[in-house]
């Protein structure tokens, strides 16, 4: 379910049905230079909010409310960031296909959030600094991928 059905249905709804109308609404009421930015920030809010229901299930199961709240905030944050990424890609490819979004969503669900607890494992102590540096480099390269010069390898789509 988490590897096929959820990514497929979420991409159909949150990208396929929500992004195009908001994007086209923004073209009517925003300057052309801010349409992509505003759409990329607003649309993932729906995606992140849709994952908050997991908190209700955890509270009903008897989990500590403060732990559930912290986990929900963290889950909202990473689903929102992932939503920014796939919304941006969807806009850049001109709303032409959901396939790359679906595949990246499946991959992210499969991989999960990086397990940083492994850094405290005794066998990893010699590599701790190297792994932290590699994580930071990966984050910097990912963010740099959104710069004007680097995304020019993607098709311009409708812009």
mmCIF file of C-alpha atoms in Angstrom:
data_model
loop_
_atom_site.group_PDB
_atom_site.id
_atom_site.type_symbol
_atom_site.label_atom_id
_atom_site.label_comp_id
_atom_site.label_asym_id
_atom_site.label_seq_id
_atom_site.Cartn_x
_atom_site.Cartn_y
_atom_site.Cartn_z
ATOM 1 C CA UNK A 1 0.000 0.000 0.000
ATOM 2 C CA UNK A 2 2.713 2.530 0.982
ATOM 3 C CA UNK A 3 4.846 1.731 -2.047
ATOM 4 C CA UNK A 4 2.300 1.749 -4.893
ATOM 5 C CA UNK A 5 -1.283 2.711 -3.988
ATOM 6 C CA UNK A 6 -0.543 5.716 -1.756
ATOM 7 C CA UNK A 7 2.038 7.321 -4.068
ATOM 8 C CA UNK A 8 -0.213 6.788 -7.090
ATOM 9 C CA UNK A 9 -3.330 8.212 -5.460
ATOM 10 C CA UNK A 10 -1.451 11.064 -3.787
ATOM 11 C CA UNK A 11 0.268 12.118 -6.998
ATOM 12 C CA UNK A 12 -3.024 11.985 -8.910
ATOM 13 C CA UNK A 13 -4.789 14.109 -6.305
ATOM 14 C CA UNK A 14 -2.123 16.439 -4.941
ATOM 15 C CA UNK A 15 -0.207 17.056 -8.144
ATOM 16 C CA UNK A 16 -2.572 16.106 -10.954
ATOM 17 C CA UNK A 17 -5.723 17.746 -9.542
ATOM 18 C CA UNK A 18 -4.450 20.517 -7.259
ATOM 19 C CA UNK A 19 -1.298 21.944 -8.873
ATOM 20 C CA UNK A 20 -2.652 22.902 -12.342
ATOM 21 C CA UNK A 21 -5.675 24.911 -11.077
ATOM 22 C CA UNK A 22 -3.616 26.738 -8.458
ATOM 23 C CA UNK A 23 -0.853 27.397 -10.973
ATOM 24 C CA UNK A 24 -3.292 28.812 -13.517
ATOM 25 C CA UNK A 25 -5.050 30.830 -10.816
ATOM 26 C CA UNK A 26 -1.669 32.278 -9.873
ATOM 27 C CA UNK A 27 -0.999 33.255 -13.506
ATOM 28 C CA UNK A 28 -4.103 35.458 -13.333
ATOM 29 C CA UNK A 29 -3.330 37.130 -10.016
ATOM 30 C CA UNK A 30 0.468 37.101 -9.662
ATOM 31 C CA UNK A 31 3.351 38.537 -11.581
ATOM 32 C CA UNK A 32 4.845 36.037 -13.999
ATOM 33 C CA UNK A 33 8.105 35.950 -12.077
ATOM 34 C CA UNK A 34 6.429 34.668 -8.892
ATOM 35 C CA UNK A 35 3.919 32.151 -10.295
ATOM 36 C CA UNK A 36 6.204 29.117 -10.015
ATOM 37 C CA UNK A 37 7.468 30.137 -6.579
ATOM 38 C CA UNK A 38 4.004 30.781 -5.150
ATOM 39 C CA UNK A 39 2.530 27.618 -6.631
ATOM 40 C CA UNK A 40 5.471 25.571 -5.394
ATOM 41 C CA UNK A 41 4.999 26.924 -1.864
ATOM 42 C CA UNK A 42 1.183 26.781 -1.658
ATOM 43 C CA UNK A 43 0.345 23.417 -3.272
ATOM 44 C CA UNK A 44 2.458 21.226 -0.944
ATOM 45 C CA UNK A 45 0.572 22.614 2.066
ATOM 46 C CA UNK A 46 -2.364 20.396 1.059
ATOM 47 C CA UNK A 47 -0.046 17.392 0.762
ATOM 48 C CA UNK A 48 1.596 17.986 4.146
ATOM 49 C CA UNK A 49 -1.728 18.595 5.866
ATOM 50 C CA UNK A 50 -3.169 15.375 4.454
ATOM 51 C CA UNK A 51 -0.615 13.402 6.476
ATOM 52 C CA UNK A 52 -1.651 14.923 9.825
ATOM 53 C CA UNK A 53 -4.383 12.293 10.282
ATOM 54 C CA UNK A 54 -1.712 9.828 11.378
ATOM 55 C CA UNK A 55 -1.550 11.770 14.660
ATOM 56 C CA UNK A 56 -5.168 10.933 15.455
ATOM 57 C CA UNK A 57 -4.489 7.240 14.942
ATOM 58 C CA UNK A 58 -1.456 7.379 17.240
ATOM 59 C CA UNK A 59 -3.299 9.263 20.007
ATOM 60 C CA UNK A 60 -6.172 6.768 19.851
ATOM 61 C CA UNK A 61 -3.614 3.948 20.141
ATOM 62 C CA UNK A 62 -2.419 5.469 23.431
ATOM 63 C CA UNK A 63 0.831 7.147 22.383
ATOM 64 C CA UNK A 64 2.097 10.106 24.397
ATOM 65 C CA UNK A 65 0.598 13.343 23.032
ATOM 66 C CA UNK A 66 3.869 15.309 23.116
ATOM 67 C CA UNK A 67 5.679 12.567 21.144
ATOM 68 C CA UNK A 68 2.799 12.409 18.663
ATOM 69 C CA UNK A 69 2.832 16.191 18.247
ATOM 70 C CA UNK A 70 6.583 16.259 17.659
ATOM 71 C CA UNK A 71 6.350 13.382 15.176
ATOM 72 C CA UNK A 72 3.460 15.050 13.359
ATOM 73 C CA UNK A 73 5.365 18.319 13.006
ATOM 74 C CA UNK A 74 8.367 16.416 11.664
ATOM 75 C CA UNK A 75 6.196 14.406 9.246
ATOM 76 C CA UNK A 76 4.454 17.571 8.034
ATOM 77 C CA UNK A 77 7.851 19.197 7.465
ATOM 78 C CA UNK A 78 9.329 16.412 5.366
ATOM 79 C CA UNK A 79 6.134 15.762 3.391
ATOM 80 C CA UNK A 80 5.889 19.501 2.732
ATOM 81 C CA UNK A 81 9.518 19.613 1.526
ATOM 82 C CA UNK A 82 8.966 16.576 -0.674
ATOM 83 C CA UNK A 83 5.806 18.264 -1.982
ATOM 84 C CA UNK A 84 7.820 21.353 -2.890
ATOM 85 C CA UNK A 85 10.243 19.192 -4.849
ATOM 86 C CA UNK A 86 7.660 17.222 -6.849
ATOM 87 C CA UNK A 87 5.444 20.276 -7.421
ATOM 88 C CA UNK A 88 8.432 22.146 -8.810
ATOM 89 C CA UNK A 89 9.333 19.247 -11.099
ATOM 90 C CA UNK A 90 5.721 18.914 -12.258
ATOM 91 C CA UNK A 91 5.554 22.600 -13.162
ATOM 92 C CA UNK A 92 8.947 22.493 -14.886
ATOM 93 C CA UNK A 93 7.943 19.556 -17.097
ATOM 94 C CA UNK A 94 4.829 21.446 -18.131
ATOM 95 C CA UNK A 95 2.267 19.208 -16.366
ATOM 96 C CA UNK A 96 2.975 16.593 -19.025
ATOM 97 C CA UNK A 97 3.201 13.424 -16.907
ATOM 98 C CA UNK A 98 2.942 12.233 -13.325
ATOM 99 C CA UNK A 99 5.221 9.227 -13.897
ATOM 100 C CA UNK A 100 8.508 10.732 -12.588
ATOM 101 C CA UNK A 101 6.663 12.115 -9.567
ATOM 102 C CA UNK A 102 5.082 8.743 -8.859
ATOM 103 C CA UNK A 103 8.430 6.958 -9.187
ATOM 104 C CA UNK A 104 10.239 9.414 -6.910
ATOM 105 C CA UNK A 105 7.375 9.167 -4.409
ATOM 106 C CA UNK A 106 7.628 5.346 -4.442
ATOM 107 C CA UNK A 107 11.388 5.584 -3.968
ATOM 108 C CA UNK A 108 11.080 8.026 -1.058
ATOM 109 C CA UNK A 109 8.460 5.875 0.646
ATOM 110 C CA UNK A 110 10.680 2.826 0.195
ATOM 111 C CA UNK A 111 13.812 4.546 1.519
ATOM 112 C CA UNK A 112 12.127 6.487 4.323
ATOM 113 C CA UNK A 113 13.757 9.279 6.262
ATOM 114 C CA UNK A 114 17.534 8.834 6.709
ATOM 115 C CA UNK A 115 18.289 6.971 9.935
ATOM 116 C CA UNK A 116 20.714 9.284 11.687
ATOM 117 C CA UNK A 117 20.765 7.030 14.766
ATOM 118 C CA UNK A 118 23.166 4.780 12.882
ATOM 119 C CA UNK A 119 25.814 7.462 13.430
ATOM 120 C CA UNK A 120 25.903 6.550 17.136
ATOM 121 C CA UNK A 121 26.507 2.858 16.457
ATOM 122 C CA UNK A 122 29.972 1.773 17.635
ATOM 123 C CA UNK A 123 31.029 0.444 14.237
ATOM 124 C CA UNK A 124 30.188 3.773 12.604
ATOM 125 C CA UNK A 125 32.172 6.016 14.994
ATOM 126 C CA UNK A 126 35.206 6.305 12.678
ATOM 127 C CA UNK A 127 32.933 7.347 9.811
ATOM 128 C CA UNK A 128 30.619 9.676 11.743
ATOM 129 C CA UNK A 129 32.204 12.950 10.605
ATOM 130 C CA UNK A 130 32.491 11.721 7.009
ATOM 131 C CA UNK A 131 28.835 10.668 6.931
ATOM 132 C CA UNK A 132 27.669 13.974 8.419
ATOM 133 C CA UNK A 133 29.747 15.872 5.841
ATOM 134 C CA UNK A 134 28.261 13.730 3.043
ATOM 135 C CA UNK A 135 24.719 14.404 4.325
ATOM 136 C CA UNK A 136 25.425 18.156 4.361
ATOM 137 C CA UNK A 137 26.984 18.046 0.872
ATOM 138 C CA UNK A 138 23.954 16.127 -0.394
ATOM 139 C CA UNK A 139 21.577 18.718 1.054
ATOM 140 C CA UNK A 140 23.591 21.587 -0.431
ATOM 141 C CA UNK A 141 23.711 19.941 -3.875
ATOM 142 C CA UNK A 142 19.979 19.242 -3.710
ATOM 143 C CA UNK A 143 19.182 22.866 -2.860
ATOM 144 C CA UNK A 144 21.637 24.071 -5.522
ATOM 145 C CA UNK A 145 19.708 21.968 -8.037
ATOM 146 C CA UNK A 146 16.936 24.568 -7.852
ATOM 147 C CA UNK A 147 19.154 27.430 -8.965
ATOM 148 C CA UNK A 148 18.378 29.097 -12.272
ATOM 149 C CA UNK A 149 21.430 27.726 -14.071
ATOM 150 C CA UNK A 150 21.167 24.117 -12.936
ATOM 151 C CA UNK A 151 17.524 23.465 -13.761
ATOM 152 C CA UNK A 152 17.929 24.545 -17.361
ATOM 153 C CA UNK A 153 18.538 20.895 -18.254
ATOM 154 C CA UNK A 154 14.840 20.292 -17.610
ATOM 155 C CA UNK A 155 12.376 21.142 -20.382
ATOM 156 C CA UNK A 156 10.738 24.506 -19.962
ATOM 157 C CA UNK A 157 7.210 23.111 -20.256
ATOM 158 C CA UNK A 158 4.575 25.821 -20.399
ATOM 159 C CA UNK A 159 6.834 28.694 -19.390
#
